[in-house]
Short mmCIF file of C-alpha atoms and ligand atoms in Angstrom, two decimals:
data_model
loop_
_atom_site.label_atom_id
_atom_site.label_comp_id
_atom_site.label_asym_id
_atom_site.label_seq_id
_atom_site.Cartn_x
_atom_site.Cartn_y
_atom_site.Cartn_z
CA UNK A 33 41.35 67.23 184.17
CA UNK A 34 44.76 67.59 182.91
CA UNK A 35 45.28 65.29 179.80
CA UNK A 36 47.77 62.65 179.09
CA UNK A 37 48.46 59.59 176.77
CA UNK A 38 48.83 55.73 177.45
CA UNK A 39 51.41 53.32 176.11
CA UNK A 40 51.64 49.83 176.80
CA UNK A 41 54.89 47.61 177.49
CA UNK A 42 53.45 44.05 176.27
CA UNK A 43 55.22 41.67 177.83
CA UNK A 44 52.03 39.19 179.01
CA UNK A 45 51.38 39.12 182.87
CA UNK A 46 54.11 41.14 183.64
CA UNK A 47 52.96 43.97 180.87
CA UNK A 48 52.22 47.75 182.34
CA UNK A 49 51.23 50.99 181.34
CA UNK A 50 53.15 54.36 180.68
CA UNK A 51 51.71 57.16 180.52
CA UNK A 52 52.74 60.81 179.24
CA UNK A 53 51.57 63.98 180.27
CA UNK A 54 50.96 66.91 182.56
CA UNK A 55 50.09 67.21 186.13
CA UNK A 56 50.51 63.58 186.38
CA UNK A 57 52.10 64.07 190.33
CA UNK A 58 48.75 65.09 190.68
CA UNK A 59 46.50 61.68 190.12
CA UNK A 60 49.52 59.41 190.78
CA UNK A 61 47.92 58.04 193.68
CA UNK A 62 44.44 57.21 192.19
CA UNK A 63 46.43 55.67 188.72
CA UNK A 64 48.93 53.75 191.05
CA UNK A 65 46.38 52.44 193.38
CA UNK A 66 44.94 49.75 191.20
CA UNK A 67 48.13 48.35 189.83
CA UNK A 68 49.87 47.44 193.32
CA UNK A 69 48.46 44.96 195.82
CA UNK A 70 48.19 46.87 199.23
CA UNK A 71 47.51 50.07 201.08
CA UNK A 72 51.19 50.83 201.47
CA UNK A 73 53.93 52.23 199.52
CA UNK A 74 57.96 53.55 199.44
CA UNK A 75 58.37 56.55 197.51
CA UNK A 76 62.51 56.74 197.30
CA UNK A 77 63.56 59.74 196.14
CA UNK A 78 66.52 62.19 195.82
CA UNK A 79 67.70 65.26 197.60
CA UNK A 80 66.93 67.41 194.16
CA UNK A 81 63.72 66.15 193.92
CA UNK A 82 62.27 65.67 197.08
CA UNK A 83 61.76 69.41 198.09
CA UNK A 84 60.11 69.71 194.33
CA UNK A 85 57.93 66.97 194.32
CA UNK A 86 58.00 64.88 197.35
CA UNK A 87 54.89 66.56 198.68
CA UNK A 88 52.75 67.43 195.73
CA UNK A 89 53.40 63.00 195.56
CA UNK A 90 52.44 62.22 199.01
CA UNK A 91 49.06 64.37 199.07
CA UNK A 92 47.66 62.67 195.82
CA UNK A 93 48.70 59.11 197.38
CA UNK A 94 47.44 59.95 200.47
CA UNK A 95 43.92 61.06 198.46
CA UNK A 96 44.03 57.43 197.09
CA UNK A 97 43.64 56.28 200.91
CA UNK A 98 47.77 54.83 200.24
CA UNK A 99 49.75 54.94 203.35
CA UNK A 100 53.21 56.36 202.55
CA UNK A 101 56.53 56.51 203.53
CA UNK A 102 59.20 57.92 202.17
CA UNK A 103 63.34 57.60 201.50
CA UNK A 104 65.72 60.52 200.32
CA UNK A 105 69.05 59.52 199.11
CA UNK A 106 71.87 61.56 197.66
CA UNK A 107 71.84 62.84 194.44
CA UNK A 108 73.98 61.96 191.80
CA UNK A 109 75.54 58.87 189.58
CA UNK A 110 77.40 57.78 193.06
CA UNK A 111 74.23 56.79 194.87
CA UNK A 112 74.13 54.04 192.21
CA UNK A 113 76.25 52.31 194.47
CA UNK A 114 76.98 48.99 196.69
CA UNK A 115 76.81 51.00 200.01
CA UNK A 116 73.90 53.39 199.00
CA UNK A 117 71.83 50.33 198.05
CA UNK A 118 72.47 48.48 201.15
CA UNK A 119 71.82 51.84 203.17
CA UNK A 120 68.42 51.58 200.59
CA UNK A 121 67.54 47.95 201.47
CA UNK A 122 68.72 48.43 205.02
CA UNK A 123 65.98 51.31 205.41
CA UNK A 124 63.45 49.20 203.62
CA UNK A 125 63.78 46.47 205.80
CA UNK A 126 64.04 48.34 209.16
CA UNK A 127 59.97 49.85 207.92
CA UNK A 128 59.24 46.12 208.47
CA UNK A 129 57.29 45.75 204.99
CA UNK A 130 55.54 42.52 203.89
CA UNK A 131 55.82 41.44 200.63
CA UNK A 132 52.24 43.34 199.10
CA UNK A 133 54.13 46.73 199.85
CA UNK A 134 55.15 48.60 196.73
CA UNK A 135 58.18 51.04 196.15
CA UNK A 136 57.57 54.47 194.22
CA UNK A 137 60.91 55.82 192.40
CA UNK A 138 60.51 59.53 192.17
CA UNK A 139 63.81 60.71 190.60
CA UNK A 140 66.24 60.34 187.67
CA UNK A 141 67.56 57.42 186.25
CA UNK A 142 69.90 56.65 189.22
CA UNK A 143 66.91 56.33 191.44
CA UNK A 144 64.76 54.52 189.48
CA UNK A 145 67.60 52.14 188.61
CA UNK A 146 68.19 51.88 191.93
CA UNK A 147 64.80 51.39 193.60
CA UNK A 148 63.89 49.00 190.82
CA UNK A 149 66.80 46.85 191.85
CA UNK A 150 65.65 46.83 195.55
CA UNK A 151 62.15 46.13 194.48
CA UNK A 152 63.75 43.11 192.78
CA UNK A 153 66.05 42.06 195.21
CA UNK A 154 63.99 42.75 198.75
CA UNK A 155 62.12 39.51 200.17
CA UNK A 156 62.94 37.98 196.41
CA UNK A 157 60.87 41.08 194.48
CA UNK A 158 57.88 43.47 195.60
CA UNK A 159 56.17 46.03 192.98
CA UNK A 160 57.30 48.89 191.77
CA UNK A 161 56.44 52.24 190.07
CA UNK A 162 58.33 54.51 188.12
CA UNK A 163 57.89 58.13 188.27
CA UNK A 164 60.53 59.53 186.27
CA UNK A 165 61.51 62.91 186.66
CA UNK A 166 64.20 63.80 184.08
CA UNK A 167 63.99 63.92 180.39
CA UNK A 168 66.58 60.61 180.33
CA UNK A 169 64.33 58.57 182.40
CA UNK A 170 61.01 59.61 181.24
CA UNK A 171 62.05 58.24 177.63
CA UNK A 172 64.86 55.88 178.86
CA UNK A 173 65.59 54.38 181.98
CA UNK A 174 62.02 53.90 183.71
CA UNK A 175 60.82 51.48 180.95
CA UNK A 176 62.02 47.96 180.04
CA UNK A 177 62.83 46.76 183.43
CA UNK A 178 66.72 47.10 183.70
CA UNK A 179 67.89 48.00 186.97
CA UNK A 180 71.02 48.30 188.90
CA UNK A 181 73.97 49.48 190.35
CA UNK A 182 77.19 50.19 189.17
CA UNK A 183 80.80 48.58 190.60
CA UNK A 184 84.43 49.82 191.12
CA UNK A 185 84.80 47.17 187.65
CA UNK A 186 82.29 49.61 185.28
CA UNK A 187 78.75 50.68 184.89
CA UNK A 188 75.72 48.91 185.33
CA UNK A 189 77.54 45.72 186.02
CA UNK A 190 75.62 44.43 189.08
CA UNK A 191 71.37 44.43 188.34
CA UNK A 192 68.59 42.42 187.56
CA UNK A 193 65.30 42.60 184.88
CA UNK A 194 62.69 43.82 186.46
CA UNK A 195 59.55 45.52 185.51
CA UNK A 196 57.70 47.73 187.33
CA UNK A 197 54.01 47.90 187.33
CA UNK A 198 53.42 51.61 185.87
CA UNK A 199 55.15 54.48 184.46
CA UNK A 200 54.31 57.91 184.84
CA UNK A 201 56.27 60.62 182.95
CA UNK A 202 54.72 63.66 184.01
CA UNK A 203 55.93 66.67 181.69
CA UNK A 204 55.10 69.30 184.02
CA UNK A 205 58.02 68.08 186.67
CA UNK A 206 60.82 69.13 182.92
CA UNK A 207 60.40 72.64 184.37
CA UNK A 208 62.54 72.76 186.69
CA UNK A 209 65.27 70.46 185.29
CA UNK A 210 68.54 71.98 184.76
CA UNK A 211 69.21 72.85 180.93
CA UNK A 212 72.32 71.12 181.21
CA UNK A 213 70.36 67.55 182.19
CA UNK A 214 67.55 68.56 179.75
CA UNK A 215 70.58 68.12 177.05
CA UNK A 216 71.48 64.86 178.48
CA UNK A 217 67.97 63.15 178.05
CA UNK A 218 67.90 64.45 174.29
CA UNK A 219 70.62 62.68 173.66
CA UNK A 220 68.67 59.51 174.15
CA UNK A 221 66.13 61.20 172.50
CA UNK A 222 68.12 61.48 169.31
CA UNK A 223 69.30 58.02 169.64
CA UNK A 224 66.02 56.69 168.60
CA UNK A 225 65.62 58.55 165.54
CA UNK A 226 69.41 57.46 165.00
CA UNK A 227 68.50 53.98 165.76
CA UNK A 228 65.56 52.67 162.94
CA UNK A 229 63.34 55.76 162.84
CA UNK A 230 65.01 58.92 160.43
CA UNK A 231 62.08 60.63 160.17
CA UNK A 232 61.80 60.94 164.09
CA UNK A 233 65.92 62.46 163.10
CA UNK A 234 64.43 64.70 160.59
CA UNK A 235 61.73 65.82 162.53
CA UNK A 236 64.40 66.61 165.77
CA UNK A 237 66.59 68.06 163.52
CA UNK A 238 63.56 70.70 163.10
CA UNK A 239 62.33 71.35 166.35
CA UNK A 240 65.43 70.11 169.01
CA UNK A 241 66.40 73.18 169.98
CA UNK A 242 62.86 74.51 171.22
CA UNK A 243 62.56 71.19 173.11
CA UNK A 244 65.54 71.75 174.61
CA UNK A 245 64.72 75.24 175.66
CA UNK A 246 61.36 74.06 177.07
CA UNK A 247 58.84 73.60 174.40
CA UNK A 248 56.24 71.66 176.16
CA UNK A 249 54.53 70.35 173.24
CA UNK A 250 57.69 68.94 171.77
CA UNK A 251 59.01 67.76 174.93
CA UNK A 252 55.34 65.72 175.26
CA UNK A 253 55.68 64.28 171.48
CA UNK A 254 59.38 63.32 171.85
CA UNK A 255 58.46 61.55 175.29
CA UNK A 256 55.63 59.71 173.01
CA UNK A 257 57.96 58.44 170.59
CA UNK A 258 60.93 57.38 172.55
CA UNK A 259 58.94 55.58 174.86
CA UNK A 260 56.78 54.13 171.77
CA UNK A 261 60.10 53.15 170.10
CA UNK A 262 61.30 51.55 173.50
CA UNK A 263 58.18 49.77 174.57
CA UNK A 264 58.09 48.05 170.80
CA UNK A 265 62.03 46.68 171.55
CA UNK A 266 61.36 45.82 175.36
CA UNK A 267 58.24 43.57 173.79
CA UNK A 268 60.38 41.56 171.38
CA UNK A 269 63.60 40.73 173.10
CA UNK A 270 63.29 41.61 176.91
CA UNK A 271 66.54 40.20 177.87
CA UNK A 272 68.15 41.51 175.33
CA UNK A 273 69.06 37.97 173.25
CA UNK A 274 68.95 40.58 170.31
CA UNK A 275 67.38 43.19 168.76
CA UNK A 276 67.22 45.22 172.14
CA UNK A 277 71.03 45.88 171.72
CA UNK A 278 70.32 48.51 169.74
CA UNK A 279 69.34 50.25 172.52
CA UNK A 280 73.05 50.88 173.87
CA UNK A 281 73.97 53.20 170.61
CA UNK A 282 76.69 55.01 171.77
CA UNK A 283 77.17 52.62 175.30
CA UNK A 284 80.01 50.91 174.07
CA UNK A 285 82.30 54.36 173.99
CA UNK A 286 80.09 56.50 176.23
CA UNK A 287 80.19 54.01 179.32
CA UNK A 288 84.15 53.88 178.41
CA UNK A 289 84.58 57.67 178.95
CA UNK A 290 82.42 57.70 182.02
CA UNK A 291 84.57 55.44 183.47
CA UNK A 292 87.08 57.10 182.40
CA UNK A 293 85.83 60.45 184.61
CA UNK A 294 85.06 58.11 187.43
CA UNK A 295 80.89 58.92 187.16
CA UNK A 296 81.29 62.31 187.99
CA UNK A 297 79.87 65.55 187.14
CA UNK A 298 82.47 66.10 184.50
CA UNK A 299 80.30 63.93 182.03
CA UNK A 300 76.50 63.07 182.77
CA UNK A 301 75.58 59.91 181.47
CA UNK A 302 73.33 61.38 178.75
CA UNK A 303 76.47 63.51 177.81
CA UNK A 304 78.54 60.33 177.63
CA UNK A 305 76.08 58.85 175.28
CA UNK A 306 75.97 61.38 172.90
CA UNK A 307 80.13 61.60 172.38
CA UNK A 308 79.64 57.87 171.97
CA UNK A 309 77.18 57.54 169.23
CA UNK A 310 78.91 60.24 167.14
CA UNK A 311 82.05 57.96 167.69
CA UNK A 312 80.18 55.15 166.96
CA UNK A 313 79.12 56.98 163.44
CA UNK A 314 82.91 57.91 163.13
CA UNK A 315 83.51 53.99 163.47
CA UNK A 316 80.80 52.64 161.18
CA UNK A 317 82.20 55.64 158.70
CA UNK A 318 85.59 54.92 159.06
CA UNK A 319 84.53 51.15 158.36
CA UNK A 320 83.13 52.35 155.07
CA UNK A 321 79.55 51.76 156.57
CA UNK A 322 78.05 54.78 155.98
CA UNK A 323 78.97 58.33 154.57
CA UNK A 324 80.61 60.69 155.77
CA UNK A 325 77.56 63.14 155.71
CA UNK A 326 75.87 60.55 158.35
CA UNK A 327 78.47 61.38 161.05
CA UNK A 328 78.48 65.05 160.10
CA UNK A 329 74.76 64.72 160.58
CA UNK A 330 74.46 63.49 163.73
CA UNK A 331 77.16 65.54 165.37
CA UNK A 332 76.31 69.14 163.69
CA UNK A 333 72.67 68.36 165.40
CA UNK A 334 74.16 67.40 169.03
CA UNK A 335 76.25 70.27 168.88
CA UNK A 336 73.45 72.51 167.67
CA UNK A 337 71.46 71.69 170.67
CA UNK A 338 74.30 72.46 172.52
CA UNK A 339 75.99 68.91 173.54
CA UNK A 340 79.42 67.66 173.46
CA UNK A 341 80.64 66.10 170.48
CA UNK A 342 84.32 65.34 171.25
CA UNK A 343 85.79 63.93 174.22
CA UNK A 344 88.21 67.16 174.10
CA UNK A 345 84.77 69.05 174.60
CA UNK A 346 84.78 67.87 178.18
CA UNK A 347 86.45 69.84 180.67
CA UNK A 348 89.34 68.49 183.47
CA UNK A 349 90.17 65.52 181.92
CA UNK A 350 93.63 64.34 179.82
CA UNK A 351 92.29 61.36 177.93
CA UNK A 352 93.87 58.34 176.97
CA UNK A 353 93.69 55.83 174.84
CA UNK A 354 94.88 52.51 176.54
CA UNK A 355 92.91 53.55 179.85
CA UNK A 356 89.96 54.11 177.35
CA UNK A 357 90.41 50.47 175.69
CA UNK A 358 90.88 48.95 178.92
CA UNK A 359 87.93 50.40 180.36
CA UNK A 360 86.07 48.90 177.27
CA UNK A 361 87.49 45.29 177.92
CA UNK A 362 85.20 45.57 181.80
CA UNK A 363 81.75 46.37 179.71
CA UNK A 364 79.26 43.56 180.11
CA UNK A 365 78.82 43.60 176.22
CA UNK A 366 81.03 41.39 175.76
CA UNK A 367 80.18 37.69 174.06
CA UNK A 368 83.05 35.40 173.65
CA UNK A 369 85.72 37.88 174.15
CA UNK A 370 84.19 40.62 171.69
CA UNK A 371 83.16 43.76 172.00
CA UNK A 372 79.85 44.76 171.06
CA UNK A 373 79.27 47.52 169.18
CA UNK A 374 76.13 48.97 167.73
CA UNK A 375 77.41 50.53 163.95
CA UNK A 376 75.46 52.13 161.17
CA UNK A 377 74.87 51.85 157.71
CA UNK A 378 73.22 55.38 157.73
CA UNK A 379 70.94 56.99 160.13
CA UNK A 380 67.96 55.29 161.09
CA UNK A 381 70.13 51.95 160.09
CA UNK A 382 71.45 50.46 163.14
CA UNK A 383 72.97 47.00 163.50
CA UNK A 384 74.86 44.99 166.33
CA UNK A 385 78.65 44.19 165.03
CA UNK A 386 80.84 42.19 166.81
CA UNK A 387 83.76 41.32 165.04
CA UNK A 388 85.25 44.93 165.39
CA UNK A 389 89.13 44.95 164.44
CA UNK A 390 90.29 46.86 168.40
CA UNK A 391 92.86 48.40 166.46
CA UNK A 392 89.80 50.71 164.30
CA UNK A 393 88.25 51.04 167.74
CA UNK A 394 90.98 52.47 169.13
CA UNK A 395 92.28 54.07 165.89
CA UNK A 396 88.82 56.51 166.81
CA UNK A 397 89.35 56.95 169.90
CA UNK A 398 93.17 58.30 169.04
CA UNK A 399 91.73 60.48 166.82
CA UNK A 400 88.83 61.65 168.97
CA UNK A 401 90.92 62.49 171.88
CA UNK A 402 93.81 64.31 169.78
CA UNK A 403 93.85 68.23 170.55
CA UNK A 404 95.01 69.90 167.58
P1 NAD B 1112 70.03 61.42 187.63
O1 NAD B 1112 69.07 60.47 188.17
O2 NAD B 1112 71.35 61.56 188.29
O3 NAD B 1112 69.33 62.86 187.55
C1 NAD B 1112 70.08 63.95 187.11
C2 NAD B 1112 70.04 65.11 188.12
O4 NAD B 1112 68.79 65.78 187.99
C3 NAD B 1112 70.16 64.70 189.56
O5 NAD B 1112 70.95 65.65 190.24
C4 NAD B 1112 68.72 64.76 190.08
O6 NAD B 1112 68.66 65.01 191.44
C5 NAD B 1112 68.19 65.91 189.29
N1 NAD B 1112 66.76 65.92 189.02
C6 NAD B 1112 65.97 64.86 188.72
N2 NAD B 1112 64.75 65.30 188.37
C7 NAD B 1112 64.75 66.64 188.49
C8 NAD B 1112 63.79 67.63 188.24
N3 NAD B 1112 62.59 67.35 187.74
N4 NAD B 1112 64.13 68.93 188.46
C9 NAD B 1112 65.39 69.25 188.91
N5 NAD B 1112 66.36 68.33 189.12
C10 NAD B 1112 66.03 67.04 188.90
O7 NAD B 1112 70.38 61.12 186.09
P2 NAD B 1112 69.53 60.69 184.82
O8 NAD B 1112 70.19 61.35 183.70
O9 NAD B 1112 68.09 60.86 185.03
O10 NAD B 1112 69.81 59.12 184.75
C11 NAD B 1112 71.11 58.61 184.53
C12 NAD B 1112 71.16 57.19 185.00
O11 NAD B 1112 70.22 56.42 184.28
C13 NAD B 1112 72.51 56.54 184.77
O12 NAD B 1112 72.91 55.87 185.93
C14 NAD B 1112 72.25 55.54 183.67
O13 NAD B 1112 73.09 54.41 183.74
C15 NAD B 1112 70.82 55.19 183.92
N6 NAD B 1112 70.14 54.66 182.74
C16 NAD B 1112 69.46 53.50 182.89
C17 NAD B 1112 68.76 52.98 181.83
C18 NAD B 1112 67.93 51.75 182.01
O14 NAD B 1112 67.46 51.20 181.02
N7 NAD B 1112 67.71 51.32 183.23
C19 NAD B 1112 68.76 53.65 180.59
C20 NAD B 1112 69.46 54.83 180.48
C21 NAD B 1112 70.15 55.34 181.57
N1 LIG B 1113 69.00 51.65 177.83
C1 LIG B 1113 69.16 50.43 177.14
C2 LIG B 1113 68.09 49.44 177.42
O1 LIG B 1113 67.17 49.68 178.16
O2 LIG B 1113 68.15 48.35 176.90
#
């Protein structure tokens, strides 16, 4: 029986299990069965994943005696979109479901933000699982219930909280992910140690590459403790009122440049995230929050698993500054005008700070974006 570990998001009735291991695909229907209230279910998946895992999925539901149907939608950061989630809801609605039926996301973080936004929104909310198929979403996206779309005005603009009822992160379905979106995820990764937990930094620090070359051991542990560190955050604030900011190290510039390249393949989100937390060390340095070292730190270990660490890093695209800025003026973490950023006082010492002068904001983003 292949093994793997439980976590628990506590948030009262609407709390739910994730759990972390291998050949998870395999007993998803018999783990999913007793969390969701009828026979049938809506796996939505991409075109990437469905010839990978679509089947091995429907055989172990169908073992469970669950009636499924199933969606395929593009891939790719553009399916997180107005149209593709009315083409989504549109389907949905045309299998004539009641409102016991439960959706399965089998995918990435742009499916699973996606389906969990449908879950929420179609007939006013109908369960959901998460089955998270990238490193990102395994130890991001597919726990804490935010889901959503993005608009022509930025990223992640138009969404709702909403949990779903499991998670399974199955390690086994890593194997096949491209290196490039295995470097991604690890940015997130890293962002945990970065946020309150050095040692988990030290520790990555150690063994990052091999994870990021396939290590299955590591991958498992690192899945553990992001989605440990996640569940603990999602528990105490939720809506994010607070503490749960934390959680966008690195969003404040990162969504800015991925504007900036229009969502594309020039910059995965992951990638965007990582360029933003080292410029959000370079601010909090800068700032005279912490040393020097810190930001050396953090971006001698991105770029020694083989990320970006400079927006020049990223190829096809002339940067600049006032489009950057303006960009940052559409994010929704804004409160009373201000930008939010998330700033350090060393690694593993995160705070929210919103009184940021623009002109040091964009002071780092001259500098960042200079090729000389
Ligand atoms: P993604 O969903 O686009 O997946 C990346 C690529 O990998 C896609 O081409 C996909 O088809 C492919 N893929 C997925 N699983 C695979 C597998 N096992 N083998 C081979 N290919 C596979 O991107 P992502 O990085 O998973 O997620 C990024 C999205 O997540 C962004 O939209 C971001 O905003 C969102 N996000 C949401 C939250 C949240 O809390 N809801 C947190 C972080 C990120
Ligand atoms: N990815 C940030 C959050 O879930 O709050």
């Amino acid at each position: 029986m292949p093994k793997y570990e439980t976590l628990n998001v506590e948030l009262g009735e609407r709390s739910y299990d994730i759990h972390v291991g291998d050949g998870l695909l395999a007993q998803a229907g018999a783990l999913i069965k007793p969390v969701i209230r009828s026979q049938r279910v809506i796996v939505v998946t991409d075109e990437n994943v469905a010839p990978l895992y679509l089947a091995s999925l429907e055989i172990s539901l169908d073992t469970a005696g669950l009636n499924s149907e199933s969606i395929i939608l593009p891939a790719g950061e553009q399916t997180k979109s107005i149209d593709y989630f009315e083409q989504l809801f549109d389907q949905i609605l045309a299998m004539k479901i009641d409102r016991q039926c439960a959706l399965i996301a089998l995918g990435g973080g742009v499916i699973g933000d996606l389906t969990g936004f449908a879950a929420a929104s179609v007939l006013r909310g109908i369960d959901f699982v998460q089955i998270p198929t990238t490193l990102l979403s395994q130890v991001d996206s597919s726990v804490g219930g935010k889901t959503g779309i993005n608009s022509q005005h930025g990223k992640n603009l138009v969404g709702a909280f909403y949990q779903p009822r499991l998670v399974l992160a199955d390690i086994d379905t890593l194997d096949s992910l491209p290196k490039r979106e295995v470097l991604a995820g690890y940015a997130e990764v890293a962002k945990y140690g970065l946020i309150d937990n050095p040692d988990f930094f030290t520790w990555l620090e150690q063994i990052g590459c091999e994870l990021c070359n396939g290590n299955k051991n590591h991958q498992h542990q690192a899945v553990v403790m992001s989605c440990r560190s996640k569940a603990k955050i999602v528990a105490e604030d939720e809506t994010e009122q607070g503490r749960r900011a934390l959680l966008n190290l690195g969003h404040t510039f990162g969504h800015t440049l991925e504007a900036e390249t229009g969502f594309s393949e020039k910059l995965l989100h992951g990638e965007a995230v990582g360029l933003g937390i080292c410029l959000a060390f370079d601010l909090s340095a800068h700032l005279g929050l912490c040393t020097q070292d810190d930001v050396n730190r953090v971006c001698a270990h991105y770029a020694a698993v083989g990320l970006p660490t400079s927006p020049t890093d990223v190829a096809g695209i002339t940067w600049n500054t006032d489009a950057l800025l303006d960009h940052m003026q559409s994010d929704k973490k804004i409160e009373d005008g201000k930008i939010t950023f998330i700033l350090a006082h060393a690694i593993g010492e995160t705070f929210v700070a919103r009184d940021i002068d623009m002109a040091d904001a964009r002071l780092i983003i001259d500098n960042a974006i200079r090729c000389d």
